[in-house]
Each structure stands twice: as C-alpha cells, then as structure tokens.
Amino acid sequence: TFSRLVALWERPDRGHILVYGDKVPIYASTDRDEISFYAEIFVATLAYSAFSGVRACASGDLVSTINALEDILTEDFKGIPGRIIPDNMATAVTAVRTKSHPAKINATFLEFANHLGTMVSPTRVKKPKDKATVEQMVGLIQREVIARFRHRRFYSLGELNLAIATEMKRVNDLVVADYGTSRRERFLEVERQQLGPLPLLRFSFGTWSNVRARSNYHVKVDHNFYSVPWRFANETLRCKLGANTVEIYDRTTLVALHERSIGKGIYKTAEAHMPESHRSFARSNSFEGLMKQIAEIGEKTEEFAKVVYNHIGKEGLALQSLTLIANVAKTYGTAETEDAARHALAIKATRASSLESILKSHSNHRDLYSQDTSPVAPHENLRGPSYFSTTQDEVPSETKGVDDYVR
C-alpha cells in the first residue's frame, strides 16, 4: 500500500517572539523594529520514515495551505502518497467526523486531492495518535529549526524559506537512534518507490460556489455574467472561479467555460449556448454578426465597413451604420453594392449613408477620371503662351487694337 502523509498546520497563540510554537516574524525593513506580519509554518511528514517538508506562508488560508502542500509533494517528496491525513483545520475540513457522520472535506481541497489522484482522510477530533508522527516532527522542528532563528531577522518569506530548507536538510539527514539510519535514507530505500507519479500540471486553484442561472441563461459570478446552455435556465449549478477562468458545472459535468472578465457588469455569451431563435437574432444584430454578413457581400464592401467603423471608433455606436450597409445589399443586390463600395472608397467616403446615396444617384457608373484631352481648335480668343511672356505695358503686335481691351 502507499505510504500515508500526515499534514498539520500549527496555529499557536501569538506570544513572545520565538518561544517554541510561536510564529516567525517578518520585519518590514532593516532600520525599524516594525513587524510586517507573522509567518505560519506548514509541516508535512511521511508516516514510515518521518521524512518531512516545511514551508513558511503568509497566512493559513486555503490558498497557502494548498500551495505549501503541493510544493512539498513536488520538490521534497517528488511523489504522491495514497492518502493525505490532514488535521481538522478549516481549510481542509468543513465538518469534523463523528460517530454518526463522516467528515466533510472542503470542496477546493477535495478537488486538489482528485487532481493529485489521492484520497483525504482527516484525523479524529482529540485523537493525537492519529497524527503521532507529525506531532513528534513538529516538536523537533521547533527545537532544531525555528529555535535557531531566535537571533535572526527575516524580511521576506523567500528568505525565511531558504533558511528553513537549509536546516531541514540537516534534520532529515540526522541519524535516528532507533533505526540506525537517517530519515532521508529510510525514505529513499522504502517510501520513495511507493509514492505515485506527480501530475503533469500544477493544480489550478479556484473557489467553489452555487450559482443560479437566470431566465436569460446567464449566471452572476463576481459581479459579471456568464452564459450557460439555455436548457439550464432557472437551474442551480456549481461554479469554480479561477484566476483566469470561470468553470460552470451541472453536478460533475462541465457545461460552460469562459475567460474571466475583469470589471463589473460585463456579459460573456457563447453563441452555442443560445436557442436557435436567439442565435439568428444575435447574428443579425451584433457587431460580429453584422461584420460577418457584410464580409459575405464582397471584399470592397467589407473594406468600406471597416472604414466606417474606424471613423466612428466604437462598436456600439457603429451598429446602426453597419446595419444600413447590410440592408443596402438586400435592397440593391450584392453586385451593385460591391461596385458602390468601390466607388465610396475611391472618393474616401466615411459614412454608411454615402453608400446608399451613391446607389440612388448612380454616381458609381460615372467615370470621374475620364477627361476630353483632344486639342482645342485655335480661335481669336486664345491668347497663347506669348501673351503671358510679355510685360504689362507691352502687347503683342498681332493683338493690338480696341478689341484687345474688350478681350
């Protein structure tokens, strides 16, 4: 069978600094005695060898507990035990085990165990023998590790964890009199081969909650709204809110996955979640749907639509103009609209109404750039270049006369 792992979060009362069992202070700066916070110490121990890992964390919340345990499993043990036996801390157990009721595991901690491929079996209340190995190691770590820091100051968790790692290497290499070998040697000889493989990816942390889908098949999560398949409207679902994603489940089945929105009142709607009637309406009235319709008309019409949108600058304000372009194609046909769009681009038009004006006036059929370049026949009203090459008082002899002034 797999070895058992015993994890205990020590929460002694704050008292005089570095009396055994106290938390380790993290100072704000080198020139002041101000303490920024007290670091909590997480201890994880393998039952057979008592090989242990220790991490200092900023607090004892759920995120810190899971991160500390995952770091120890990944970096120190390099494997997964068959069972995790936590103390009855609130971050792991929401309801303790009694004679008539089993313990209730925190949903996120249970998800973490499932990610690792192991099970969670909390200790019984007021039964220290259930975690005897880790109780002994906590006392040893207080004496052999924490007590050695009584004359040192730490200014970050990284600095403290580096010091703890150095001391824990020494503690795990100490020869145990009862065994004649060190904890590390017993771990490498027996337990290391019994641990399961590590998962390929680290655990993606998230908080769980119950959410109710509204009649518009959207659920409200952290002040924003995310769509679910329309058949779940008015149903209660489970939601996992991660750092970058929002996962929505119907019991254990994932029914929706969205990128998490930053802000308030933002709607995220997947087209696949809509009923067919809503989908058709959205395609014809949303910015993406209108641009897709316009792209089907032709390349020049799509280019002109982008010019109109860039001139307006905002999707919401551009919807009416894009709708006009799409409707013009329905009235005049795609070929005429494409030709009018080519003309609109040539005259550098920036309004959607220009497209309709061009089609009404048929100005797209006029060749604006054609000019009659045939030479003009000479006649008496043509002065010629010699006229402008003379001074103001001089008049060419061939043009002298009363009629010259009339000209």
Short mmCIF file of C-alpha atoms in Angstrom, two decimals:
data_model
loop_
_atom_site.label_atom_id
_atom_site.label_comp_id
_atom_site.label_asym_id
_atom_site.label_seq_id
_atom_site.Cartn_x
_atom_site.Cartn_y
_atom_site.Cartn_z
CA THR A 1 0.00 0.00 0.00
CA PHE A 2 1.01 3.62 -0.45
CA SER A 3 2.55 5.43 2.49
CA ARG A 4 0.35 7.83 4.41
CA LEU A 5 1.13 11.53 4.51
CA VAL A 6 0.27 13.48 7.64
CA ALA A 7 -0.10 17.26 7.27
CA LEU A 8 -0.56 19.54 10.25
CA TRP A 9 -0.94 23.31 10.32
CA GLU A 10 0.38 24.69 13.58
CA ARG A 11 -1.65 27.65 14.95
CA PRO A 12 -0.21 28.51 18.37
CA ASP A 13 -1.18 31.71 20.13
CA ARG A 14 0.99 34.73 19.41
CA GLY A 15 3.20 35.48 22.36
CA HIS A 16 6.84 36.32 22.97
CA ILE A 17 8.82 36.04 19.79
CA LEU A 18 10.37 32.62 19.15
CA VAL A 19 9.18 30.87 22.27
CA TYR A 20 8.68 27.32 20.98
CA GLY A 21 5.50 27.11 18.98
CA ASP A 22 5.26 30.79 18.09
CA LYS A 23 5.06 32.09 14.53
CA VAL A 24 8.11 33.60 12.85
CA PRO A 25 8.01 37.40 12.47
CA ILE A 26 8.73 39.02 9.10
CA TYR A 27 10.10 42.54 9.54
CA ALA A 28 9.14 45.48 7.35
CA SER A 29 12.63 47.00 6.93
CA THR A 30 16.19 46.74 8.21
CA ASP A 31 16.19 50.08 10.02
CA ARG A 32 12.99 49.63 12.02
CA ASP A 33 11.56 47.13 14.52
CA GLU A 34 8.19 47.15 12.80
CA ILE A 35 6.87 43.66 12.08
CA SER A 36 5.08 43.33 8.75
CA PHE A 37 3.35 40.01 9.57
CA TYR A 38 3.88 36.66 11.28
CA ALA A 39 4.67 33.72 9.00
CA GLU A 40 2.79 30.47 9.56
CA ILE A 41 4.69 27.18 9.40
CA PHE A 42 3.27 24.23 7.46
CA VAL A 43 4.68 20.75 8.17
CA ALA A 44 4.14 17.59 6.09
CA THR A 45 5.56 14.23 7.21
CA LEU A 46 5.65 10.76 5.70
CA ALA A 47 4.46 8.17 8.21
CA TYR A 48 7.08 5.43 7.78
CA SER A 49 10.35 7.35 7.53
CA ALA A 50 9.23 10.65 9.16
CA PHE A 51 10.92 12.38 6.24
CA SER A 52 9.44 15.91 6.40
CA GLY A 53 8.97 19.06 4.39
CA VAL A 54 8.36 22.51 5.84
CA ARG A 55 7.12 25.74 4.27
CA ALA A 56 6.57 29.22 5.69
CA CYS A 57 3.46 31.02 4.40
CA ALA A 58 1.98 34.47 4.78
CA SER A 59 -1.24 33.09 6.25
CA GLY A 60 -3.07 29.87 6.97
CA ASP A 61 -5.78 30.33 4.36
CA LEU A 62 -6.84 27.78 1.76
CA VAL A 63 -4.55 29.09 -0.98
CA SER A 64 -1.47 29.00 1.25
CA THR A 65 -2.29 25.52 2.54
CA ILE A 66 -2.68 24.01 -0.92
CA ASN A 67 0.36 25.79 -2.34
CA ALA A 68 2.55 24.73 0.59
CA LEU A 69 1.46 21.09 0.38
CA GLU A 70 1.88 20.99 -3.39
CA ASP A 71 5.38 22.50 -3.12
CA ILE A 72 6.42 19.84 -0.58
CA LEU A 73 4.98 16.98 -2.66
CA THR A 74 6.65 18.28 -5.82
CA GLU A 75 10.02 19.48 -4.55
CA ASP A 76 10.70 17.36 -1.43
CA PHE A 77 8.82 14.07 -1.74
CA LYS A 78 8.69 14.02 -5.57
CA GLY A 79 5.64 11.78 -5.48
CA ILE A 80 2.04 11.40 -4.29
CA PRO A 81 1.03 9.25 -1.29
CA GLY A 82 -2.08 7.10 -1.31
CA ARG A 83 -3.75 9.14 1.43
CA ILE A 84 -3.48 12.64 2.84
CA ILE A 85 -4.36 12.84 6.52
CA PRO A 86 -4.87 16.50 7.49
CA ASP A 87 -5.59 17.85 10.91
CA ASN A 88 -9.13 19.22 11.33
CA MET A 89 -8.17 22.65 10.04
CA ALA A 90 -10.92 24.72 8.44
CA THR A 91 -9.04 24.95 5.15
CA ALA A 92 -9.36 21.17 4.67
CA VAL A 93 -12.36 20.06 6.75
CA THR A 94 -15.68 21.91 6.89
CA ALA A 95 -17.36 19.44 9.29
CA VAL A 96 -15.44 17.09 11.60
CA ARG A 97 -16.00 13.36 11.70
CA THR A 98 -18.33 11.98 14.37
CA LYS A 99 -19.64 8.53 15.20
CA SER A 100 -22.77 9.09 13.11
CA HIS A 101 -21.49 11.39 10.34
CA PRO A 102 -18.35 11.29 8.19
CA ALA A 103 -16.13 14.33 7.87
CA LYS A 104 -16.96 16.86 5.16
CA ILE A 105 -13.97 17.94 3.08
CA ASN A 106 -13.60 21.47 1.74
CA ALA A 107 -14.67 21.38 -1.94
CA THR A 108 -11.47 23.02 -3.20
CA PHE A 109 -9.22 20.81 -1.05
CA LEU A 110 -11.10 17.74 -2.30
CA GLU A 111 -10.64 18.91 -5.88
CA PHE A 112 -6.93 19.31 -5.14
CA ALA A 113 -6.79 15.70 -3.89
CA ASN A 114 -8.59 14.49 -7.01
CA HIS A 115 -6.08 16.41 -9.12
CA LEU A 116 -3.27 14.56 -7.34
CA GLY A 117 -5.06 11.21 -7.61
CA THR A 118 -5.17 10.55 -3.88
CA MET A 119 -7.75 10.48 -1.08
CA VAL A 120 -8.29 12.64 2.02
CA SER A 121 -8.82 11.04 5.43
CA PRO A 122 -8.92 13.63 8.26
CA THR A 123 -7.90 12.74 11.80
CA ARG A 124 -10.42 12.24 14.56
CA VAL A 125 -11.07 15.06 17.00
CA LYS A 126 -8.87 14.94 20.12
CA LYS A 127 -7.04 11.84 18.90
CA PRO A 128 -3.37 12.87 18.67
CA LYS A 129 -2.30 9.28 17.96
CA ASP A 130 -3.87 9.63 14.51
CA LYS A 131 -1.04 12.03 13.68
CA ALA A 132 1.64 10.93 16.14
CA THR A 133 4.50 11.08 13.62
CA VAL A 134 3.87 14.65 12.58
CA GLU A 135 3.30 15.70 16.24
CA GLN A 136 6.79 14.45 17.04
CA MET A 137 8.26 16.17 13.99
CA VAL A 138 6.59 19.49 14.86
CA GLY A 139 8.33 19.44 18.24
CA LEU A 140 11.64 18.50 16.64
CA ILE A 141 11.32 21.25 14.02
CA GLN A 142 10.55 23.80 16.73
CA ARG A 143 13.72 22.84 18.60
CA GLU A 144 16.08 22.13 15.72
CA VAL A 145 14.90 24.68 13.13
CA ILE A 146 12.75 27.53 14.46
CA ALA A 147 14.78 27.95 17.67
CA ARG A 148 17.94 28.52 15.62
CA PHE A 149 16.34 31.65 14.16
CA ARG A 150 15.83 33.36 17.52
CA HIS A 151 18.71 35.80 16.87
CA ARG A 152 17.93 36.36 13.17
CA ARG A 153 15.62 38.73 11.37
CA PHE A 154 13.82 37.89 8.15
CA TYR A 155 12.45 40.44 5.71
CA SER A 156 10.61 38.16 3.25
CA LEU A 157 9.07 34.71 3.01
CA GLY A 158 11.65 33.73 0.40
CA GLU A 159 14.50 34.47 2.78
CA LEU A 160 12.81 32.51 5.59
CA ASN A 161 12.04 29.50 3.38
CA LEU A 162 15.63 29.41 2.17
CA ALA A 163 16.85 29.27 5.79
CA ILE A 164 14.26 26.58 6.63
CA ALA A 165 15.34 24.46 3.65
CA THR A 166 18.97 24.53 4.83
CA GLU A 167 18.02 23.47 8.36
CA MET A 168 15.56 20.81 7.16
CA LYS A 169 18.26 19.19 5.05
CA ARG A 170 20.30 18.79 8.23
CA VAL A 171 17.30 17.49 10.24
CA ASN A 172 16.34 14.89 7.63
CA ASP A 173 19.97 13.71 7.49
CA LEU A 174 20.24 13.23 11.27
CA VAL A 175 20.70 9.58 12.25
CA VAL A 176 17.72 8.27 14.24
CA ALA A 177 18.93 6.09 17.10
CA ASP A 178 16.01 3.64 16.87
CA TYR A 179 16.71 2.93 13.18
CA GLY A 180 20.43 3.44 12.89
CA THR A 181 19.85 5.40 9.68
CA SER A 182 18.59 8.88 8.78
CA ARG A 183 15.05 9.75 7.76
CA ARG A 184 16.24 10.54 4.25
CA GLU A 185 17.86 7.11 3.86
CA ARG A 186 14.71 5.32 5.03
CA PHE A 187 12.66 7.44 2.64
CA LEU A 188 14.89 6.67 -0.35
CA GLU A 189 15.15 2.96 0.46
CA VAL A 190 11.46 2.23 1.06
CA GLU A 191 8.93 5.03 0.62
CA ARG A 192 10.21 6.74 -2.49
CA GLN A 193 9.26 3.75 -4.67
CA GLN A 194 5.80 3.55 -3.10
CA LEU A 195 4.74 7.08 -4.00
CA GLY A 196 2.56 7.66 -7.03
CA PRO A 197 3.62 9.84 -10.00
CA LEU A 198 3.20 13.60 -9.94
CA PRO A 199 0.55 15.17 -12.21
CA LEU A 200 1.84 16.85 -15.36
CA LEU A 201 0.43 20.26 -14.42
CA ARG A 202 0.15 22.11 -11.13
CA PHE A 203 -3.24 22.47 -9.53
CA SER A 204 -5.34 25.34 -10.87
CA PHE A 205 -6.75 26.95 -7.75
CA GLY A 206 -10.34 28.15 -7.69
CA THR A 207 -13.14 28.88 -5.26
CA TRP A 208 -16.43 26.97 -5.49
CA SER A 209 -19.95 28.31 -5.05
CA ASN A 210 -23.55 27.56 -6.00
CA VAL A 211 -24.99 29.80 -8.73
CA ARG A 212 -28.45 30.03 -10.23
CA ALA A 213 -28.90 30.55 -13.94
CA ARG A 214 -31.32 33.35 -14.73
CA SER A 215 -34.10 33.22 -17.32
CA ASN A 216 -31.63 34.71 -19.84
CA TYR A 217 -29.37 31.63 -19.21
CA HIS A 218 -26.60 33.70 -17.58
CA VAL A 219 -25.12 33.20 -14.11
CA LYS A 220 -23.71 36.01 -12.00
CA VAL A 221 -20.18 35.38 -10.77
CA ASP A 222 -18.05 38.05 -9.09
CA HIS A 223 -20.22 40.94 -10.41
CA ASN A 224 -20.11 39.67 -14.04
CA PHE A 225 -22.41 37.45 -16.10
CA TYR A 226 -21.53 34.26 -17.99
CA SER A 227 -23.74 32.19 -20.28
CA VAL A 228 -24.65 28.53 -19.85
CA PRO A 229 -26.58 26.32 -22.27
CA TRP A 230 -30.14 27.70 -22.43
CA ARG A 231 -31.65 24.44 -21.19
CA PHE A 232 -30.14 25.21 -17.75
CA ALA A 233 -32.12 28.46 -17.37
CA ASN A 234 -33.52 28.82 -13.82
CA GLU A 235 -31.39 25.86 -12.64
CA THR A 236 -28.88 25.80 -9.76
CA LEU A 237 -25.33 24.95 -10.87
CA ARG A 238 -21.84 24.75 -9.38
CA CYS A 239 -19.21 27.35 -10.30
CA LYS A 240 -15.44 27.29 -9.95
CA LEU A 241 -13.90 30.77 -10.08
CA GLY A 242 -10.23 30.60 -11.02
CA ALA A 243 -7.60 33.26 -11.53
CA ASN A 244 -8.25 33.43 -15.29
CA THR A 245 -11.22 31.15 -15.97
CA VAL A 246 -14.81 30.57 -14.89
CA GLU A 247 -15.96 26.93 -14.97
CA ILE A 248 -19.64 26.06 -14.53
CA TYR A 249 -20.76 22.51 -13.73
CA ASP A 250 -24.01 20.59 -13.62
CA ARG A 251 -23.06 18.31 -10.74
CA THR A 252 -19.79 16.82 -12.09
CA THR A 253 -20.29 17.71 -15.77
CA LEU A 254 -18.62 20.81 -17.17
CA VAL A 255 -21.29 22.73 -19.12
CA ALA A 256 -19.60 26.12 -19.67
CA LEU A 257 -16.07 27.52 -19.69
CA HIS A 258 -15.33 31.24 -20.00
CA GLU A 259 -12.35 33.53 -19.71
CA ARG A 260 -12.74 35.53 -16.52
CA SER A 261 -13.79 39.16 -17.04
CA ILE A 262 -12.08 42.00 -15.22
CA GLY A 263 -14.57 44.67 -14.22
CA LYS A 264 -18.23 44.76 -13.30
CA GLY A 265 -21.45 44.17 -15.23
CA ILE A 266 -19.74 42.50 -18.20
CA TYR A 267 -21.66 39.84 -20.16
CA LYS A 268 -19.88 36.86 -21.73
CA THR A 269 -22.18 34.96 -24.09
CA ALA A 270 -21.26 31.92 -26.16
CA GLU A 271 -23.29 31.52 -29.34
CA ALA A 272 -23.53 27.76 -28.78
CA HIS A 273 -25.43 28.41 -25.53
CA MET A 274 -28.28 30.28 -27.29
CA PRO A 275 -31.52 28.80 -28.60
CA GLU A 276 -31.79 28.95 -32.38
CA SER A 277 -34.11 31.99 -32.39
CA HIS A 278 -31.73 33.99 -30.20
CA ARG A 279 -28.79 32.84 -32.27
CA SER A 280 -30.31 34.14 -35.51
CA PHE A 281 -31.16 37.47 -33.92
CA ALA A 282 -27.66 37.82 -32.45
CA ARG A 283 -26.05 37.09 -35.80
CA SER A 284 -28.02 39.89 -37.46
CA ASN A 285 -27.71 42.47 -34.69
CA SER A 286 -24.35 42.00 -33.01
CA PHE A 287 -21.16 43.64 -34.23
CA GLU A 288 -19.58 40.29 -35.09
CA GLY A 289 -22.75 39.09 -36.82
CA LEU A 290 -23.08 42.24 -38.94
CA MET A 291 -19.42 42.15 -39.96
CA LYS A 292 -19.87 38.52 -41.00
CA GLN A 293 -22.89 39.43 -43.15
CA ILE A 294 -21.01 42.32 -44.76
CA ALA A 295 -17.99 40.11 -45.49
CA GLU A 296 -20.28 37.81 -47.48
CA ILE A 297 -21.30 40.73 -49.75
CA GLY A 298 -17.79 41.33 -51.03
CA GLU A 299 -14.25 42.39 -50.29
CA LYS A 300 -14.76 46.09 -51.09
CA THR A 301 -17.95 46.29 -49.00
CA GLU A 302 -16.13 44.76 -46.04
CA GLU A 303 -13.27 47.22 -46.51
CA PHE A 304 -15.70 50.14 -46.63
CA ALA A 305 -17.47 48.87 -43.49
CA LYS A 306 -14.13 48.84 -41.66
CA VAL A 307 -13.51 52.44 -42.79
CA VAL A 308 -16.92 53.44 -41.39
CA TYR A 309 -16.24 51.61 -38.10
CA ASN A 310 -12.78 53.15 -37.70
CA HIS A 311 -14.26 56.60 -38.34
CA ILE A 312 -16.86 56.05 -35.57
CA GLY A 313 -14.48 54.30 -33.19
CA LYS A 314 -16.91 52.30 -31.01
CA GLU A 315 -18.76 49.07 -31.69
CA GLY A 316 -21.99 50.17 -30.03
CA LEU A 317 -22.21 53.40 -32.00
CA ALA A 318 -21.28 51.67 -35.26
CA LEU A 319 -24.08 49.08 -35.13
CA GLN A 320 -26.62 51.36 -36.86
CA SER A 321 -24.22 52.21 -39.68
CA LEU A 322 -23.26 48.57 -40.22
CA THR A 323 -26.93 47.59 -40.25
CA LEU A 324 -27.51 50.18 -43.00
CA ILE A 325 -24.72 48.70 -45.10
CA ALA A 326 -26.14 45.20 -44.70
CA ASN A 327 -29.65 46.38 -45.59
CA VAL A 328 -28.40 48.23 -48.69
CA ALA A 329 -27.17 44.92 -50.09
CA LYS A 330 -30.61 43.38 -49.54
CA THR A 331 -32.25 46.24 -51.48
CA TYR A 332 -29.82 46.77 -54.39
CA GLY A 333 -28.11 43.38 -54.58
CA THR A 334 -24.57 42.32 -53.77
CA ALA A 335 -23.04 43.20 -57.15
CA GLU A 336 -24.36 46.78 -57.16
CA THR A 337 -23.41 47.24 -53.51
CA GLU A 338 -19.90 45.96 -54.13
CA ASP A 339 -19.47 48.38 -57.04
CA ALA A 340 -20.84 51.27 -54.97
CA ALA A 341 -18.45 50.37 -52.13
CA ARG A 342 -15.55 50.52 -54.59
CA HIS A 343 -16.68 54.00 -55.63
CA ALA A 344 -17.12 55.05 -51.97
CA LEU A 345 -13.55 54.02 -51.23
CA ALA A 346 -12.33 55.96 -54.26
CA ILE A 347 -13.97 59.20 -53.10
CA LYS A 348 -12.84 58.48 -49.49
CA ALA A 349 -16.36 58.41 -48.02
CA THR A 350 -16.60 57.61 -44.29
CA ARG A 351 -20.37 57.44 -43.73
CA ALA A 352 -22.63 54.45 -44.37
CA SER A 353 -25.29 56.77 -45.81
CA SER A 354 -22.87 57.63 -48.64
CA LEU A 355 -23.22 54.08 -49.94
CA GLU A 356 -26.98 54.43 -50.31
CA SER A 357 -26.62 57.91 -51.89
CA ILE A 358 -24.22 56.54 -54.50
CA LEU A 359 -26.66 53.81 -55.45
CA LYS A 360 -29.63 56.21 -55.65
CA SER A 361 -27.77 58.71 -57.84
CA HIS A 362 -25.96 56.03 -59.88
CA SER A 363 -22.78 58.06 -59.45
CA ASN A 364 -20.79 54.85 -59.34
CA HIS A 365 -21.46 54.43 -63.07
CA ARG A 366 -19.82 57.74 -63.95
CA ASP A 367 -16.18 57.75 -64.89
CA LEU A 368 -14.86 60.53 -62.67
CA TYR A 369 -11.39 60.30 -64.09
CA SER A 370 -12.20 60.45 -67.83
CA GLN A 371 -11.45 63.83 -69.48
CA ASP A 372 -11.51 65.03 -73.11
CA THR A 373 -7.83 65.55 -73.88
CA SER A 374 -8.22 66.31 -77.62
CA PRO A 375 -6.57 69.62 -78.67
CA VAL A 376 -8.75 72.72 -78.93
CA ALA A 377 -9.05 74.37 -82.38
CA PRO A 378 -7.36 77.81 -82.48
CA HIS A 379 -9.59 80.91 -82.49
CA GLU A 380 -9.27 84.64 -81.77
CA ASN A 381 -9.98 84.35 -78.04
CA LEU A 382 -6.93 82.17 -77.42
CA ARG A 383 -4.05 84.35 -76.33
CA GLY A 384 -1.39 81.70 -76.28
CA PRO A 385 1.79 81.49 -74.21
CA SER A 386 3.40 84.52 -75.87
CA TYR A 387 0.77 86.80 -74.33
CA PHE A 388 1.83 85.95 -70.75
CA SER A 389 5.52 86.15 -71.51
CA THR A 390 5.33 89.96 -72.21
CA THR A 391 5.32 92.76 -69.64
CA GLN A 392 2.18 94.55 -68.54
CA ASP A 393 2.77 97.57 -70.88
CA GLU A 394 3.71 95.51 -73.87
CA VAL A 395 1.03 93.97 -76.03
CA PRO A 396 1.92 91.67 -78.93
CA SER A 397 1.52 93.40 -82.29
CA GLU A 398 -0.83 90.78 -83.60
CA THR A 399 -3.26 91.50 -80.72
CA LYS A 400 -3.11 95.34 -80.74
CA GLY A 401 -6.42 97.07 -81.22
CA VAL A 402 -9.55 98.19 -79.45
CA ASP A 403 -10.86 94.66 -79.35
CA ASP A 404 -7.85 93.55 -77.33
CA TYR A 405 -9.10 95.51 -74.32
CA VAL A 406 -12.53 94.01 -74.70
CA ARG A 407 -10.99 90.61 -74.50
#
